[in-house]
Short mmCIF file of C-alpha atoms (C1' of nucleotides) in Angstrom, two decimals:
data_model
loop_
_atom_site.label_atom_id
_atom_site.label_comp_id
_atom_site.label_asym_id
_atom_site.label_seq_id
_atom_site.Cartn_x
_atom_site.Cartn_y
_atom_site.Cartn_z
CA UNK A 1 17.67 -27.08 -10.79
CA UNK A 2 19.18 -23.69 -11.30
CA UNK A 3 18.09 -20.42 -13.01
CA UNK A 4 19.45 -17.31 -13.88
CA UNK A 5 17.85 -13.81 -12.64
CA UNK A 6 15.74 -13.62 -16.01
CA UNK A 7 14.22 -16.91 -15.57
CA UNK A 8 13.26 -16.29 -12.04
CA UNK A 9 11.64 -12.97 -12.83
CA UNK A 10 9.29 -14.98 -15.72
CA UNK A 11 8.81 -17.76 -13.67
CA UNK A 12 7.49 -15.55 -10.75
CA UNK A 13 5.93 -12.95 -12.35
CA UNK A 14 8.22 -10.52 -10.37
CA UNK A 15 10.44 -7.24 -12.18
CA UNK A 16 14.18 -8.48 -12.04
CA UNK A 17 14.54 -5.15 -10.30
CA UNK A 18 12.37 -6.25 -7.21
CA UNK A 19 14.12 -9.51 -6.89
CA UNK A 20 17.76 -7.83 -6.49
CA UNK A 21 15.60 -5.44 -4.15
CA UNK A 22 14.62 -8.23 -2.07
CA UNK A 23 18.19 -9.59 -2.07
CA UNK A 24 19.58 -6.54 -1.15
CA UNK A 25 16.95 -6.32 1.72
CA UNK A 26 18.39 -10.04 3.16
CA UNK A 27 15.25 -11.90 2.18
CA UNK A 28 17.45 -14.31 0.04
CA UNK A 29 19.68 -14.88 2.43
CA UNK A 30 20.61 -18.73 1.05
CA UNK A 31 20.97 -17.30 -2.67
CA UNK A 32 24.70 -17.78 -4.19
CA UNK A 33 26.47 -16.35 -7.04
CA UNK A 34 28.68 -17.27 -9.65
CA UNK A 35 32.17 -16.37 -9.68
CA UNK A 36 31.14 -13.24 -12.03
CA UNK A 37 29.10 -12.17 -9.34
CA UNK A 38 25.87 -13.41 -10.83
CA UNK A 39 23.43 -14.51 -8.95
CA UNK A 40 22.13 -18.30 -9.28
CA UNK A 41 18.62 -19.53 -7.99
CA UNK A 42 17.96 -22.83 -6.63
CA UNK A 43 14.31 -24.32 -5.91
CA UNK A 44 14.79 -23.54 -2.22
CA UNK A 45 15.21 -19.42 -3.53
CA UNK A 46 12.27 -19.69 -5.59
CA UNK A 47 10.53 -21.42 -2.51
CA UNK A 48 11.64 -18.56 -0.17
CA UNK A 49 10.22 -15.73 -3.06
CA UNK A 50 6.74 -17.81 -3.15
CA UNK A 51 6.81 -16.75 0.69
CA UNK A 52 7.87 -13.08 0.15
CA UNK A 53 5.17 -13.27 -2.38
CA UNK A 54 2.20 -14.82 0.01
CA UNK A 55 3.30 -12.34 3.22
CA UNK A 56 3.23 -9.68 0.44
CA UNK A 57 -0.01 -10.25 -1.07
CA UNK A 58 -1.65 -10.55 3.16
CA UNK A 59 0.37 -7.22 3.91
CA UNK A 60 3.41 -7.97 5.83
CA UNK A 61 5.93 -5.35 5.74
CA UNK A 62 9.62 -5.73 4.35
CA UNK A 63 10.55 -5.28 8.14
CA UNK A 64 8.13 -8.07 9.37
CA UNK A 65 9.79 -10.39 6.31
CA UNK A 66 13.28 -9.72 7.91
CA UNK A 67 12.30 -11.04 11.04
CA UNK A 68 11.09 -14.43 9.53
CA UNK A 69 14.31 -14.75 7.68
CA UNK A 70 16.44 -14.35 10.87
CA UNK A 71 14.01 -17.11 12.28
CA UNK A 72 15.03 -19.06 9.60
CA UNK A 73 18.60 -18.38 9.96
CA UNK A 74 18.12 -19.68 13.20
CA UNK A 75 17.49 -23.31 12.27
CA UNK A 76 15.20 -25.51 14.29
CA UNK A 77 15.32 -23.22 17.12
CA UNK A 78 12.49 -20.98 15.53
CA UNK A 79 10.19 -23.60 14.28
CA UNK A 80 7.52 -22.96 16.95
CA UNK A 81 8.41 -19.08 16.27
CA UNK A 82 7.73 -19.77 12.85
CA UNK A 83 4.88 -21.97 13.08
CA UNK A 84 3.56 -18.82 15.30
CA UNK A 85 4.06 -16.83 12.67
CA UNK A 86 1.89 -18.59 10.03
CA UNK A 87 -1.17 -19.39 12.21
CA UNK A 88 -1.08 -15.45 13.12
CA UNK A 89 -1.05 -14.96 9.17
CA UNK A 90 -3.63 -17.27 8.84
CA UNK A 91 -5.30 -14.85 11.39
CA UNK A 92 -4.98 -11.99 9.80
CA UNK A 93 -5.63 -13.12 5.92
CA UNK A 94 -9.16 -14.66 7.54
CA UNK A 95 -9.81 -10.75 9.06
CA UNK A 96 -9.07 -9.31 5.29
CA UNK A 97 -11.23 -11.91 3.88
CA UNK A 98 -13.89 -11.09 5.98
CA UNK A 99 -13.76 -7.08 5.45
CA UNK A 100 -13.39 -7.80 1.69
CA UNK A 101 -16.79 -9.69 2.32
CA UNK A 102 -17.80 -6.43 4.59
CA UNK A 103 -16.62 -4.34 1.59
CA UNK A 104 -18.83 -6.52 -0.74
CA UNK A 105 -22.12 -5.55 0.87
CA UNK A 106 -21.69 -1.75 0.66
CA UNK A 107 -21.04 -2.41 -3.19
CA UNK A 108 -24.13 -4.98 -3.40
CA UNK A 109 -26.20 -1.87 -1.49
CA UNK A 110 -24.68 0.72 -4.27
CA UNK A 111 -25.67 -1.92 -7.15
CA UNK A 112 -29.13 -2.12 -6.81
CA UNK A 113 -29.33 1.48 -5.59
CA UNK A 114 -27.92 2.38 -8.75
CA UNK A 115 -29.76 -0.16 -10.77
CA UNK A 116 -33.27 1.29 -9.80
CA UNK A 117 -32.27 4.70 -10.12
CA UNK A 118 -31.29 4.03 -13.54
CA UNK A 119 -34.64 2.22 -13.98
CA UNK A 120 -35.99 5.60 -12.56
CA UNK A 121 -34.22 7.68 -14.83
CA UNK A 122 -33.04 9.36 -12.03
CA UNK A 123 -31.32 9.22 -8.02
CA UNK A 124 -33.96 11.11 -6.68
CA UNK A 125 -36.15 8.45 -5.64
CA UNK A 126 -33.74 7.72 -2.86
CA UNK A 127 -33.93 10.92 -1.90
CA UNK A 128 -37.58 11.59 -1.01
CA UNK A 129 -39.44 13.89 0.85
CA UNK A 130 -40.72 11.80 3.12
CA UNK A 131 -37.63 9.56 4.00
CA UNK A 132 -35.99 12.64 6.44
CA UNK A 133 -33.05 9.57 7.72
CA UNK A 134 -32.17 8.48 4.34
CA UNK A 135 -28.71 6.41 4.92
CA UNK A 136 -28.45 5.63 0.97
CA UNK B 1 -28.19 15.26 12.01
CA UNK B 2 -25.06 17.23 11.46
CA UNK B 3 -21.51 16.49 12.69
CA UNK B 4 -18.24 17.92 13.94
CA UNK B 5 -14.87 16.69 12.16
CA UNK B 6 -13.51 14.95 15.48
CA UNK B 7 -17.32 13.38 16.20
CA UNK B 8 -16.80 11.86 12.52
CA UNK B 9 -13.30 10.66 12.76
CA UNK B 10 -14.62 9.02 15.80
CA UNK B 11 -17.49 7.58 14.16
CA UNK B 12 -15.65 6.55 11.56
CA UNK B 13 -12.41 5.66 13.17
CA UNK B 14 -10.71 7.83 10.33
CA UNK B 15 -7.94 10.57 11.41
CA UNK B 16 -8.93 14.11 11.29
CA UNK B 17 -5.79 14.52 9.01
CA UNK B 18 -6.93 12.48 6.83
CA UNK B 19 -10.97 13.53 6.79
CA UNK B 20 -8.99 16.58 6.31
CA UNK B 21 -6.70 15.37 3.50
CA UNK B 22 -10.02 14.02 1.58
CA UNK B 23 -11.68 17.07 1.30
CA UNK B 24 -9.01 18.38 0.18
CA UNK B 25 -8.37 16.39 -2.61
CA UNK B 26 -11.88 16.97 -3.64
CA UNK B 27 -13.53 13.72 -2.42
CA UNK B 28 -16.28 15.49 -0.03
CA UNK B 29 -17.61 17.55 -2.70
CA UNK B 30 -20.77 18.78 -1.03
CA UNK B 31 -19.41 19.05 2.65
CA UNK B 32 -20.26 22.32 3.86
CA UNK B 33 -19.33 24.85 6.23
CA UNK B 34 -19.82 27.32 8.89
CA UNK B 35 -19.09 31.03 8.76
CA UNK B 36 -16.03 30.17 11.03
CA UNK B 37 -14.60 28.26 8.00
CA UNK B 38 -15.34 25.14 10.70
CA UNK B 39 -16.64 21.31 8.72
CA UNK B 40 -20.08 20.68 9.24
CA UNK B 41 -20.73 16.74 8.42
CA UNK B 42 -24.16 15.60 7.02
CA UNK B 43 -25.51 12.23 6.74
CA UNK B 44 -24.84 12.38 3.06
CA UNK B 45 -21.33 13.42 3.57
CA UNK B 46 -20.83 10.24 6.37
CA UNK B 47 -22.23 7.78 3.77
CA UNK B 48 -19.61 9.60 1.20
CA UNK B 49 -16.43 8.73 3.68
CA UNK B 50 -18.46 5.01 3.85
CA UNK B 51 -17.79 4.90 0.13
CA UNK B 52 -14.33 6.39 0.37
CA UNK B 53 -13.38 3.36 2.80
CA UNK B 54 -15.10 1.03 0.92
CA UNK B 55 -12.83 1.89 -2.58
CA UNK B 56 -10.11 2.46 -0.34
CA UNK B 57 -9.63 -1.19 1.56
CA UNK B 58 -10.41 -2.83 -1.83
CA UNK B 59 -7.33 -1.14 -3.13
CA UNK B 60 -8.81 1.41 -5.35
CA UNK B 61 -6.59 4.90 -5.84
CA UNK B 62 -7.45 8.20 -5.30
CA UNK B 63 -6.83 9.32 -8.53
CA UNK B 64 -10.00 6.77 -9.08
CA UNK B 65 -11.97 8.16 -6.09
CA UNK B 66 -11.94 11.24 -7.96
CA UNK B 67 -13.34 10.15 -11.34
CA UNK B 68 -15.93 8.78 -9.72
CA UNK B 69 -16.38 11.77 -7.61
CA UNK B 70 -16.50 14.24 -11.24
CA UNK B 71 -19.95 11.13 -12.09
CA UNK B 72 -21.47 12.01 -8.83
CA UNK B 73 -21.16 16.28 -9.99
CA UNK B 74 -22.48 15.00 -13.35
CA UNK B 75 -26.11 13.76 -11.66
CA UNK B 76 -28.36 11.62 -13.28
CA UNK B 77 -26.61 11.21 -16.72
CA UNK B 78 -24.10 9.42 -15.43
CA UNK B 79 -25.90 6.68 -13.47
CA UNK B 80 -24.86 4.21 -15.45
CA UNK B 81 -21.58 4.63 -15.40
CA UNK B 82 -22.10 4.62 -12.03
CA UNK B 83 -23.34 1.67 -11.78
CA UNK B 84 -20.54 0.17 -14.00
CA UNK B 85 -17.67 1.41 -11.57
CA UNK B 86 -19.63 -0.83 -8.81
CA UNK B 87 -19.93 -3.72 -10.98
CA UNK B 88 -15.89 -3.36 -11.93
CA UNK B 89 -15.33 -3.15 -8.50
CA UNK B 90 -17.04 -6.01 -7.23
CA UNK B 91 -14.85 -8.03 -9.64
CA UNK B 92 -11.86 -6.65 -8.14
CA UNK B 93 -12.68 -7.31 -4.79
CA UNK B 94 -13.79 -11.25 -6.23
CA UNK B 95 -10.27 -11.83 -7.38
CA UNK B 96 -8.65 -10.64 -4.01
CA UNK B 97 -10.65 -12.70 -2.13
CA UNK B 98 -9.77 -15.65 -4.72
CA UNK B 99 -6.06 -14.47 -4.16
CA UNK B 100 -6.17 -14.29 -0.52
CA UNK B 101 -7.74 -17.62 -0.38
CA UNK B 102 -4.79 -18.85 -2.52
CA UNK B 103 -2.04 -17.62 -0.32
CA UNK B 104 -4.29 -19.20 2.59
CA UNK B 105 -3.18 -22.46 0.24
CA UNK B 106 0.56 -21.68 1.19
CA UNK B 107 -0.24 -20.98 4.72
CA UNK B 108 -1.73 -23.97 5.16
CA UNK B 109 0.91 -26.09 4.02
CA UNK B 110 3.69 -24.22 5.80
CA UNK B 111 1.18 -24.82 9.30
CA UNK B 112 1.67 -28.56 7.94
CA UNK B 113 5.45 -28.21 6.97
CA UNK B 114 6.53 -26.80 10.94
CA UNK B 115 3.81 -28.70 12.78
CA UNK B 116 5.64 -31.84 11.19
CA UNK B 117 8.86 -30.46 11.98
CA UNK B 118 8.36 -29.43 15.55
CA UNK B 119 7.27 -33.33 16.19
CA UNK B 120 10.04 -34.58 14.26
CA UNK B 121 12.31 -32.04 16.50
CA UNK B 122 13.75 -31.27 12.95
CA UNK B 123 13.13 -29.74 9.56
CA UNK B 124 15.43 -32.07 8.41
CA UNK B 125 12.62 -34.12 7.86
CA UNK B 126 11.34 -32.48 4.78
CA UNK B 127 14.91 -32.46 3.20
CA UNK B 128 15.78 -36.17 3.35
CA UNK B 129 18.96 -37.26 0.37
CA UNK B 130 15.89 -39.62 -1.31
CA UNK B 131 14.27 -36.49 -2.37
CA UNK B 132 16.18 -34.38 -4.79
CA UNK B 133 12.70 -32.71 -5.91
CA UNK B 134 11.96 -31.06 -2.69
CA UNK B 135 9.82 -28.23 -3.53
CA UNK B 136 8.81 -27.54 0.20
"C1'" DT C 1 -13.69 37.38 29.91
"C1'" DA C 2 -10.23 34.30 30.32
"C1'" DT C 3 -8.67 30.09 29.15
"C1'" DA C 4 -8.30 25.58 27.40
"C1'" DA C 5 -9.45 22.96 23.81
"C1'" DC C 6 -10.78 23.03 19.74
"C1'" DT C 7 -10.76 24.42 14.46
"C1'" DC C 8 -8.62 26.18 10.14
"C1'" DT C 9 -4.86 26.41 6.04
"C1'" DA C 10 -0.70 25.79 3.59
"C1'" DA C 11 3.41 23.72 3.13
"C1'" DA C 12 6.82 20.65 4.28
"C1'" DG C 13 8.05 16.09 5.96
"C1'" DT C 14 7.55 10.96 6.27
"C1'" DT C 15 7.19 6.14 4.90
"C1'" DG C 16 7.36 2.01 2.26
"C1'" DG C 17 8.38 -0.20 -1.65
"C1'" DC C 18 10.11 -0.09 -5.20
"C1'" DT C 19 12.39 1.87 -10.03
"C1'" DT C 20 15.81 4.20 -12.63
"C1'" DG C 21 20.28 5.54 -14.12
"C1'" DA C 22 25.20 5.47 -14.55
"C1'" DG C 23 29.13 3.04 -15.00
"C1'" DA C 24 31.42 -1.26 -15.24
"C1'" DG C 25 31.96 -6.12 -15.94
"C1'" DT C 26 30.23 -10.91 -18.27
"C1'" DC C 27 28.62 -14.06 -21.61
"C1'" DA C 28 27.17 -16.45 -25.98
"C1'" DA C 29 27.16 -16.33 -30.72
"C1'" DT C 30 29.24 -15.02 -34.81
"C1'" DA D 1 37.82 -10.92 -31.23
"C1'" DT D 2 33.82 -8.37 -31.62
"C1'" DT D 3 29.21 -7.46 -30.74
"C1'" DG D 4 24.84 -7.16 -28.41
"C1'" DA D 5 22.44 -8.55 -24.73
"C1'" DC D 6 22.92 -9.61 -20.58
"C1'" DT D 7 24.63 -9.05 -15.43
"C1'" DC D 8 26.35 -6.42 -11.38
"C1'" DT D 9 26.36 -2.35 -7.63
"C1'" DC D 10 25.32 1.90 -5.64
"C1'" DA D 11 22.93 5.93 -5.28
"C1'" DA D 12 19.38 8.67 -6.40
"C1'" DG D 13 14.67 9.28 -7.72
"C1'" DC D 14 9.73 8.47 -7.43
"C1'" DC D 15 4.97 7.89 -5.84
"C1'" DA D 16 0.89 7.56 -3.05
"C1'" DA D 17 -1.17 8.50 0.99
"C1'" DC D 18 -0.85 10.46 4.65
"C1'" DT D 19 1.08 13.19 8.89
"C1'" DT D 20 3.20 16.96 11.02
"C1'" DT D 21 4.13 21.68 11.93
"C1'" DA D 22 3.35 26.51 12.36
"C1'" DG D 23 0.65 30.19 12.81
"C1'" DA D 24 -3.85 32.04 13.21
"C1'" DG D 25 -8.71 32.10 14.37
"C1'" DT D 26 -13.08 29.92 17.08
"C1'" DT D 27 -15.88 28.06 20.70
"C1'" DA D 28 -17.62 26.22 25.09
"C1'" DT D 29 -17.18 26.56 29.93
"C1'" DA D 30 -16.06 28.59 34.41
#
DNA sequence: TATAACTCTAAAGTTGGCTTGAGAGTCAAT
DNA sequence: ATTGACTCTCAAGCCAACTTTAGAGTTATA
């Protein structure tokens, strides 16, 4: 199958203007055009923006995406480079996971301090007289 | 206990720019100071920058550090509100873990896609002619 | 009391990842 | 053949979140 720019940008949930960004950046480096200049997408393009999509969404920077692509360029050279790559992504999306899950605690702590406070009718009974190392 | 700027930064593995950088956009609205004009960190104020990197790695701006900052001036009446922000905010920080967990999805199946490959010696393998709807 | 290492502010500079705008060409439907 | 909605490129603009720089004052130690 093949789609036009519009399509893509639907399909993906991505601004058309990102996508030419991308392409302008060489992450589309298999993309081809019309003879108008147009670009046309096959599966394997929207396959190669799921992946700009998933290193986005973990954090890789544009620069970091560039050197996957020339891995790619590089045929079956790279594909223990590449396999590299995904295991140290898995790496590093488990690390967010578990500071989102870090993150969650300090807002669990602020829930219920907030919760009996409001059941107080006020934040001063964290804040007691005798409780001199009050971390709240 | 009271603290210097670098012992925080330390502490807190924060840049003294950027302690720096906070207060000055308002977020460290109770810090004080000596007579030199020098920072002088309370436990309060440590448990504040907690907060800070809490909202921070779960994405949240600091345009949106600040309303909640202008709640904390407000005292008691806005507890609830408070306590609302938290609640919005553990939501957020559900769905990123839901969409990190989803990109973990494609991860996983490119770890598959090369780890085949690398035994095959080829990626040819996952673009054979009797599969014209090759969507890996 | 000298000196080295700190602190302060204000303003300008940096970075990454887009988005916008201008100007020009393309396409599909009437 | 005209029209309106699309597409293209290139350059410039934008934004958030810092970081850096310059110049001036402060503090702890020898």
């Amino acid at each position: 199958m093949e789609y036009g720019i519009r399509e893509v940008a639907e399909m993906m949930n991505i601004p058309i203007s990102t996508i030419r960004y991308y392409d302008k950046e060489g992450l589309l480096p298999f993309l081809s055009r019309k003879e108008s200049g147009y670009r046309i997408f096959k599966d394997s393009d929207l396959e190669m923006l799921r992946v700009i999509d998933c290193f986005k969404s973990t954090g890789m920077p544009i620069s970091q995406m560039k050197e996957f692509i020339a891995m790619v360029k590089a045929g079956d050279a790279s594909l223990q480079e590449r396999y590299d790559l995904f295991e140290e992504r898995k790496r590093i999306v488990n690390q967010q996971i578990k500071e989102l899950e870090k993150q969650m605690d300090v807002i669990d702590h602020k829930l219920w301090y907030y919760s009996t406070a409001i059941e107080a009718g006020t934040e001063d009974i964290h804040k007691e007289i005798n409780r001199p190392c009050n971390t709240d």
